[in-house]
Coordinates of C-alpha atoms in Angstrom, one line a residue:
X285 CA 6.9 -18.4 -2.7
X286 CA 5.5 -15.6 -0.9
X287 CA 4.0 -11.9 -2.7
X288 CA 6.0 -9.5 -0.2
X289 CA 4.6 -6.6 -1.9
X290 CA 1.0 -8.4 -1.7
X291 CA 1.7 -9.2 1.8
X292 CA 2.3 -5.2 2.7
X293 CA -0.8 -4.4 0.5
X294 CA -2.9 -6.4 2.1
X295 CA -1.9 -5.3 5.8
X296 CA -2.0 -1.9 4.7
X297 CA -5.5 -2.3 3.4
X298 CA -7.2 -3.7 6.2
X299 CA -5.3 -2.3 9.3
X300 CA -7.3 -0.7 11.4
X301 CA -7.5 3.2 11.8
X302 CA -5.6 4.5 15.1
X303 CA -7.1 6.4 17.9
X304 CA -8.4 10.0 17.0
X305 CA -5.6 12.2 17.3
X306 CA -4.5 15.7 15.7
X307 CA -1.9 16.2 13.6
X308 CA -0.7 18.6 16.6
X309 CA -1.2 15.7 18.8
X310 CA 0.3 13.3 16.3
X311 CA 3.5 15.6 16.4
X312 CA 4.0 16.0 20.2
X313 CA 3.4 11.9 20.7
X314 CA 5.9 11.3 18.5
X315 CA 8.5 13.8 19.9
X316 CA 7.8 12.6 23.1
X317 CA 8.4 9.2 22.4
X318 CA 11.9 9.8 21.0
X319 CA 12.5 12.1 24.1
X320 CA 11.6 9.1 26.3
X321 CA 13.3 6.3 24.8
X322 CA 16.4 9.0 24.8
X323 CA 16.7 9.1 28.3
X324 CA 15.8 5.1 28.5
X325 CA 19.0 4.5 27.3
X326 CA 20.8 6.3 30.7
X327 CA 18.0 4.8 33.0
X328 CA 18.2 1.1 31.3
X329 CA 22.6 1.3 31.5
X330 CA 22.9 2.5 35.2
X331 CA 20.4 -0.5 36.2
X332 CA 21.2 -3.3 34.5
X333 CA 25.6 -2.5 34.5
X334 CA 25.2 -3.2 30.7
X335 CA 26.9 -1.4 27.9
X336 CA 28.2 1.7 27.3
X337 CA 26.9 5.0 25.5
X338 CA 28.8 3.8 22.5
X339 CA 27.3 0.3 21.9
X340 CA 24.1 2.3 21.2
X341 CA 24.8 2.6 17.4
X342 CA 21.1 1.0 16.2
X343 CA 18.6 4.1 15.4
X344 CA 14.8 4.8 17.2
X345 CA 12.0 4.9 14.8
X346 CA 8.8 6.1 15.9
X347 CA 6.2 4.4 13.5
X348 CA 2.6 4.1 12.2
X349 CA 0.7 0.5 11.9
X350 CA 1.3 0.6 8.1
X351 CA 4.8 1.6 9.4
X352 CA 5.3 -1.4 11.5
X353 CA 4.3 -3.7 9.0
X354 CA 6.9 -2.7 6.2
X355 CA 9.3 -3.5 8.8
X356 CA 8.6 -6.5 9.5
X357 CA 8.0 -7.7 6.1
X358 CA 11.4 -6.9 5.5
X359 CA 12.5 -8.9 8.6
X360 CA 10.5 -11.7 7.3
X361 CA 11.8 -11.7 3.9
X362 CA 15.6 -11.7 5.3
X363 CA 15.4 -14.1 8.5
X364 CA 12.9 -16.9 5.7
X365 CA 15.4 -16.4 2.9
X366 CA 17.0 -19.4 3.1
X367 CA 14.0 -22.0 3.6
X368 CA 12.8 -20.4 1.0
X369 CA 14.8 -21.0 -1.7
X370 CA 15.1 -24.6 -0.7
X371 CA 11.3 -24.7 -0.9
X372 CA 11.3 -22.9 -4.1
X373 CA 14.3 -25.1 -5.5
X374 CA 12.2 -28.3 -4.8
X375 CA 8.8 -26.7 -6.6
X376 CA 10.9 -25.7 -9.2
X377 CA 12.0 -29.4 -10.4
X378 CA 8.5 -30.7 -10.4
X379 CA 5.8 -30.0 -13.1
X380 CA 3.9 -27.0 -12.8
X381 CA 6.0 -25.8 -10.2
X382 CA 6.3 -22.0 -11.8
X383 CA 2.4 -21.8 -12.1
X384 CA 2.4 -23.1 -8.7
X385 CA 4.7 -20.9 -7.3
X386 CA 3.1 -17.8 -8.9
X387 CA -0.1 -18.8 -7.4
X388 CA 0.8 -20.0 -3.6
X389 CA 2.8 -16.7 -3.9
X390 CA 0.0 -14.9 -4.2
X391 CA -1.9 -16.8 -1.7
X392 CA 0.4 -16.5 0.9
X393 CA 1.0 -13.3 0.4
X394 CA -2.7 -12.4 1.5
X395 CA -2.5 -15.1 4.3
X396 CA 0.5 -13.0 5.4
X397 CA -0.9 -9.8 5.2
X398 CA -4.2 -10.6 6.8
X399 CA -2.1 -11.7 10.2
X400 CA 0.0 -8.7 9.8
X401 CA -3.3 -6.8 9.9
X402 CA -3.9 -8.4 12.8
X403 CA -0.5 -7.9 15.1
X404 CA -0.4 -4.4 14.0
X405 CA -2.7 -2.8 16.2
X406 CA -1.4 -4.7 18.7
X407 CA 2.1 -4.4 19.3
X408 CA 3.6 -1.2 21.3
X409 CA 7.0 -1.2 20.6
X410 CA 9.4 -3.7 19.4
X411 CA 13.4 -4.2 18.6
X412 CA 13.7 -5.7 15.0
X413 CA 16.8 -8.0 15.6
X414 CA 17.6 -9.0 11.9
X415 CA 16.0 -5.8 10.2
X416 CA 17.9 -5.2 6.6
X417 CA 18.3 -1.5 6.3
X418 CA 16.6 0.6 3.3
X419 CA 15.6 4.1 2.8
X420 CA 12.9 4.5 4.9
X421 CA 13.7 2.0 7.5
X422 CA 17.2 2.7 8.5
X423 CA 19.2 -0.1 10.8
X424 CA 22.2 -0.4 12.8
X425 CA 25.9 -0.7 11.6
X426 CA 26.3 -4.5 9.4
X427 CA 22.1 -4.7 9.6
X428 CA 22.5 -4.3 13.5
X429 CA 18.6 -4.0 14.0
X430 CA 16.7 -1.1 14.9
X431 CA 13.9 0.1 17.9
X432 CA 10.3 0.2 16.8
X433 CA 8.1 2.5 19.0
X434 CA 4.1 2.0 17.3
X435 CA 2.8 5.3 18.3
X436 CA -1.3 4.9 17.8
X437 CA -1.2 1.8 19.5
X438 CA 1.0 3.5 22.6
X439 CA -1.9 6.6 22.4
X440 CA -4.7 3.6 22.5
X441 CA -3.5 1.8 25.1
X442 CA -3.2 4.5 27.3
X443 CA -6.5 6.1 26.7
X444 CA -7.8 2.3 27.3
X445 CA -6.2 1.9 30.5
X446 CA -7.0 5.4 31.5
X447 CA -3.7 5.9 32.8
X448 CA -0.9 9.4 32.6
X449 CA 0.1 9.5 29.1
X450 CA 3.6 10.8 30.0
X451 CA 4.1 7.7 32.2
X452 CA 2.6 5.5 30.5
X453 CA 5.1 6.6 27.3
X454 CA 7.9 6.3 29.4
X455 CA 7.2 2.8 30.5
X456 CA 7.0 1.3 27.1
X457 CA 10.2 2.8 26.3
X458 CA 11.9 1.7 29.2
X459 CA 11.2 -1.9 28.3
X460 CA 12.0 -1.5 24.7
X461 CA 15.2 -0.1 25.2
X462 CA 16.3 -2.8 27.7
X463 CA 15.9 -5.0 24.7
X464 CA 18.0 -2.5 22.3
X465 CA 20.9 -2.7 25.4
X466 CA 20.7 -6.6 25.2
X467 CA 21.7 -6.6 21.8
X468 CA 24.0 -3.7 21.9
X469 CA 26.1 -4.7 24.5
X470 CA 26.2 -8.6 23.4
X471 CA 27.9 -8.9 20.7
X472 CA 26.8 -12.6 20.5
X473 CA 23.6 -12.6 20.6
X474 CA 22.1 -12.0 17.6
X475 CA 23.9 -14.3 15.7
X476 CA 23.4 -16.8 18.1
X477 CA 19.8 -16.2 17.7
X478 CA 19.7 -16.4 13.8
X479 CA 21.8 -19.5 14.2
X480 CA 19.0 -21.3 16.3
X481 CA 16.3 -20.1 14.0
X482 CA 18.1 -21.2 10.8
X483 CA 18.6 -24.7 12.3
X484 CA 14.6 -24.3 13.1
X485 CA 13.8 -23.8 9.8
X486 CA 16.2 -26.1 8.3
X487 CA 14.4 -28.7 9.9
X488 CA 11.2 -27.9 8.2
X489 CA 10.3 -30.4 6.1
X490 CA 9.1 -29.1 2.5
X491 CA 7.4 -31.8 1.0
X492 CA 3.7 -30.3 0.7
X493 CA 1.9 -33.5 1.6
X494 CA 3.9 -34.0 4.6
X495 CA 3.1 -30.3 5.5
X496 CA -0.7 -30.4 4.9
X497 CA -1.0 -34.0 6.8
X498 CA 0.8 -31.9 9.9
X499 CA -2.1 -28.9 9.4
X500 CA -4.8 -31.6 8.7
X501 CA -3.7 -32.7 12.4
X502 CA -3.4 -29.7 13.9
X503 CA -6.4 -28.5 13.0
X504 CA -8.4 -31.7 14.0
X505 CA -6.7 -31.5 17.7
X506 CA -7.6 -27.0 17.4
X507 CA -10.8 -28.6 17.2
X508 CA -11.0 -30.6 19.8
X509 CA -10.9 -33.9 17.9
X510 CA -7.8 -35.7 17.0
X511 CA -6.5 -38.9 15.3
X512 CA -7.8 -42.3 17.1
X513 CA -5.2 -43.7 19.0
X514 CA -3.6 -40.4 19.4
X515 CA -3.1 -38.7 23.1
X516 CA -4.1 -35.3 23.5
X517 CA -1.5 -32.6 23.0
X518 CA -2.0 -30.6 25.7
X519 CA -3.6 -27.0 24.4
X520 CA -0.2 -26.9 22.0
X521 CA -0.5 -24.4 19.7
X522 CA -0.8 -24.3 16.0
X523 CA 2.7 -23.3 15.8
X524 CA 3.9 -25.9 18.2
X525 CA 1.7 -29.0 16.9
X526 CA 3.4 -28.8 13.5
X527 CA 6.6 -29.2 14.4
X528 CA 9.3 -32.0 14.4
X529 CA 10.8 -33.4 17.3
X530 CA 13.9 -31.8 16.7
X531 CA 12.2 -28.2 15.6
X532 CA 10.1 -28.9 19.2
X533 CA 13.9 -29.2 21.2
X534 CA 15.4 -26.3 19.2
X535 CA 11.8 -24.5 20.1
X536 CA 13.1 -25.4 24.0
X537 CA 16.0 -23.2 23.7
X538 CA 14.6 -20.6 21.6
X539 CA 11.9 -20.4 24.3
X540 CA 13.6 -20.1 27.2
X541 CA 15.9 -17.1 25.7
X542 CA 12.7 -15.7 24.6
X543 CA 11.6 -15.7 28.3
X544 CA 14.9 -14.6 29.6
X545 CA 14.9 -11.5 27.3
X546 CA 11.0 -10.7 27.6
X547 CA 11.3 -11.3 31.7
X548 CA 14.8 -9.4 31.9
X549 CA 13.0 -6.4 30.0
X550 CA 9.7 -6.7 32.4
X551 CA 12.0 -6.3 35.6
X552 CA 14.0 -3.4 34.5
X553 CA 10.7 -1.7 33.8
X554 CA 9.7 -2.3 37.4
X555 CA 13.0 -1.8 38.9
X556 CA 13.9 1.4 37.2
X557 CA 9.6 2.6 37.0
X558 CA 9.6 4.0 40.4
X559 CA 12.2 6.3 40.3
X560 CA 11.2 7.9 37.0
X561 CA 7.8 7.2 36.5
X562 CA 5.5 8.3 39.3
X563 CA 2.4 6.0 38.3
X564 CA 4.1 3.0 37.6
X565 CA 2.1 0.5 40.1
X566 CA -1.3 1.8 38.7
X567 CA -0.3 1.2 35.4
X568 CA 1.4 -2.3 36.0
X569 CA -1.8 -3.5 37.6
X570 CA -4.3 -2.1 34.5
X571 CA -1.5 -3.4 31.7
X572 CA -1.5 -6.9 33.4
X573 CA -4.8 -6.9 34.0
X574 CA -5.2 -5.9 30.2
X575 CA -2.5 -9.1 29.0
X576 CA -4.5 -11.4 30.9
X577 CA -8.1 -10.9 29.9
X578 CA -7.3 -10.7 26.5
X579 CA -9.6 -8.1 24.1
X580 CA -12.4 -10.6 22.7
X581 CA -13.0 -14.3 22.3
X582 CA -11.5 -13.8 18.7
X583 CA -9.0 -12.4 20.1
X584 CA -8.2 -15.0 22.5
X585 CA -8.4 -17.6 19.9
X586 CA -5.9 -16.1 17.7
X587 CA -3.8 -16.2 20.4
X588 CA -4.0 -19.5 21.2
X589 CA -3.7 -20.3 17.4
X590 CA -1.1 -18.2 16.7
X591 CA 1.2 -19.5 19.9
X592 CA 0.8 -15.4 21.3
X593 CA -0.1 -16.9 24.3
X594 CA 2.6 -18.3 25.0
X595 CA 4.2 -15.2 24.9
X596 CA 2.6 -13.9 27.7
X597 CA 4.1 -16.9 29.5
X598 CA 7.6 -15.7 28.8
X599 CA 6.9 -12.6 30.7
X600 CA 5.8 -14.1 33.6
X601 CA 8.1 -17.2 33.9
X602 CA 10.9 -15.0 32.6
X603 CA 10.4 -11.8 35.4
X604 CA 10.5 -14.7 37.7
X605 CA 13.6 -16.4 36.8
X606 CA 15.2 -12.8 36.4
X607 CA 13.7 -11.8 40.0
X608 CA 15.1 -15.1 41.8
X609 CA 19.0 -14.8 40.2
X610 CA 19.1 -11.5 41.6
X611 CA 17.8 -11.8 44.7
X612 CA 20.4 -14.7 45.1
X613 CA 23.1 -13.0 43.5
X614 CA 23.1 -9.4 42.6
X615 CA 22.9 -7.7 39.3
X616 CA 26.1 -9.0 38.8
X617 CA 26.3 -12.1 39.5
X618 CA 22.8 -12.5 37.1
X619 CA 24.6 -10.6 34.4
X620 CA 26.4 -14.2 34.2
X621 CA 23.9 -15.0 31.7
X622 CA 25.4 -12.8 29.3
X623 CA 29.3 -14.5 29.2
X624 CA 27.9 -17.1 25.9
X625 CA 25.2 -19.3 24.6
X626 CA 26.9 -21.6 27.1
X627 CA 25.1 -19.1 30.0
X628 CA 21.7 -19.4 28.7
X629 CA 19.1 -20.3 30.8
X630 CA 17.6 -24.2 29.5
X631 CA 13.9 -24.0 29.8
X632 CA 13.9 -26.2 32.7
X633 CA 16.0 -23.9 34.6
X634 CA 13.9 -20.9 33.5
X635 CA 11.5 -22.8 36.0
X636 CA 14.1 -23.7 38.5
X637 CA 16.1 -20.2 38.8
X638 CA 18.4 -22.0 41.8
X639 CA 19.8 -25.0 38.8
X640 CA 21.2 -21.9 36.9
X641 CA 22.7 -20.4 40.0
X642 CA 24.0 -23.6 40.9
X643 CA 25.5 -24.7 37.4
X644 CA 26.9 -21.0 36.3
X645 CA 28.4 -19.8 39.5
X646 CA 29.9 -23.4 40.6
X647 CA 31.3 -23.9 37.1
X648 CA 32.8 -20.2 37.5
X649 CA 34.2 -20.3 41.3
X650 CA 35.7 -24.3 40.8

């Protein structure tokens, strides 16, 4: 169903080259950056009251673009296993369905590669959740995940922003490792995660006309136009316009866990910024000026296709819901959330941060 090897291939191949750098250079980034996201760990544990030196058992892996994409292939390959075979199993009984298969492989494997290419230069550092180990990738104990620090594109941001490298360095890793210590110290939440997005993509339908009528829609309303009769969808995305009703609620949750974990990380990179890294407000106000604007009007539009966008929404709406709890309630009392998926944050009270305080701490001091 999908070339994985194409898919690499084809990232690798049209990548774009990083910033100009040395091989001296090249050598002190990348020892800096482990030496950074080294003493994140200390920095990330005394401010957040989470984990322990030993729940740190997943390795650091400072990484090229070509680097960052072999990773995530093989995160790909394991989280879509299962949907699929059941896609596979269904083209399987029907005629042609090996000639098929070879071909869409093929095909998607490009299509695959091409946004790879894409998201590589783009992405600074990133903690692969359900990363299989191999030789050149290793992974935490029972393929507990592992932190991804994408040095070229750290080195272009920063010479983009004009901001202190050393700074600058440290900040990304600060961020990055408060998502390695949500993980680390719970237990739960990974496979709580994979549980969601298996019931997502159980839900996907695999019937190839019903799939292409979905794209045929979505690509009518990315257009501006849409079926007659039909309301408009409100700047959905791509991603989110092809979806069921019940993929859209299990989307709800998986949203509002994305903005709790993207927001969390965001605060604890302000909160603990100022006391290690002596730039930190200049470079908050270039980097968010940076999310904002976007690089290009390509750019932008990917984003929007490609639901990225909404990403940067989980930063926001996430720092804020982290921001409120504690103000209310201490560290503590926020780190509440983490008890079980019964804790979470529902997308509605991601909005409403005082309806989480309410429910969690009532239901705990009854």
């Amino acid at each position: 169903m999908v070339d994985w090897n194409l898919a690499v291939a084809t990232a690798t191949r049209l990548v774009r080259p990083g910033p100009d750098v040395s091989r001296d250079e090249a050598r002190a980034v990348v020892a800096e950056l482990r030496r950074h996201a080294k003493a994140s760990e200390e920095h990330v544990r005394g401010f957040t009251r989470m984990g322990t030196e030993e729940t740190h058992d997943t390795p650091i892996l400072v990484v090229d673009r070509p680097g960052w994409v072999r990773a995530n292939v093989a995160g790909f390959r394991e989280i879509l296993k299962p949907l699929l075979e059941k896609m596979q199993e269904r083209r399987g009984n029907s005629p042609g369905g090996a000639v098929l298969g070879a071909v869409g492989g093929k095909v998607t494997g490009v299509e695959l590669g091409m946004l790879l290419s894409f998201l590589a230069s783009r992405v600074l550092g990133q903690y692969e959740t359900f990363a299989p180990a191999t030789r050149d990738l290793p992974a935490g104990e029972n393929n507990g995940g592992r932190l991804l620090l994408v040095a070229p594109n750290i080195v272009h941001v920063e010479r983009e922003l004009d901001v202190q490298p050393h700074d600058f360095r440290l900040w990304v890793c600060l961020h990055e490792e408060t998502h390695r210590t949500q993980f680390s110290a719970v237990p739960w939440l990974r496979d709580h995660l994979e549980g969601e997005i298996q019931s997502f993509l159980g839900e996907t339908d695999v019937d190839p006309m019903t799939v292409l009528e979905r794209i045929r829609e979505a690509a009518q309303s990315l257009a501006g136009g849409r079926p007659e009769g039909e309301e408009d969808d409100g700047g959905r995305s791509f991603v989110e316009i092809v979806q069921t009703p019940a993929q859209r609620e299990i989307l709800g949750r998986l949203t509002a866990v994305m903005s709790l974990l993207e927001g969390h990380a965001d605060f604890v990179m302000d909160g603990v910024g100022p006391d290690v890294v002596p730039s930190v407000s200049e470079i908050r106000e270039k980097f968010q000026q940076r999310r904002a604007k976007g690089a290009s009007r390509l750019d932008m539009a990917l984003r929007k296709l490609l639901g990225l966008d909404a990403k940067l929404r989980q930063y926001r709406d996430g720092e804020r819901f982290v921001r409120a709890v504690v103000d209310q309630v201490g560290m503590d009392g926020f780190n509440r959330v983490w008890t079980s998926p019964n804790t979470l944050p529902t997308k509605a009270e991601i909005a409403k941060p005082a309806d989480w305080v309410a429910r969690v701490h009532r239901k705990s001091e009854s």
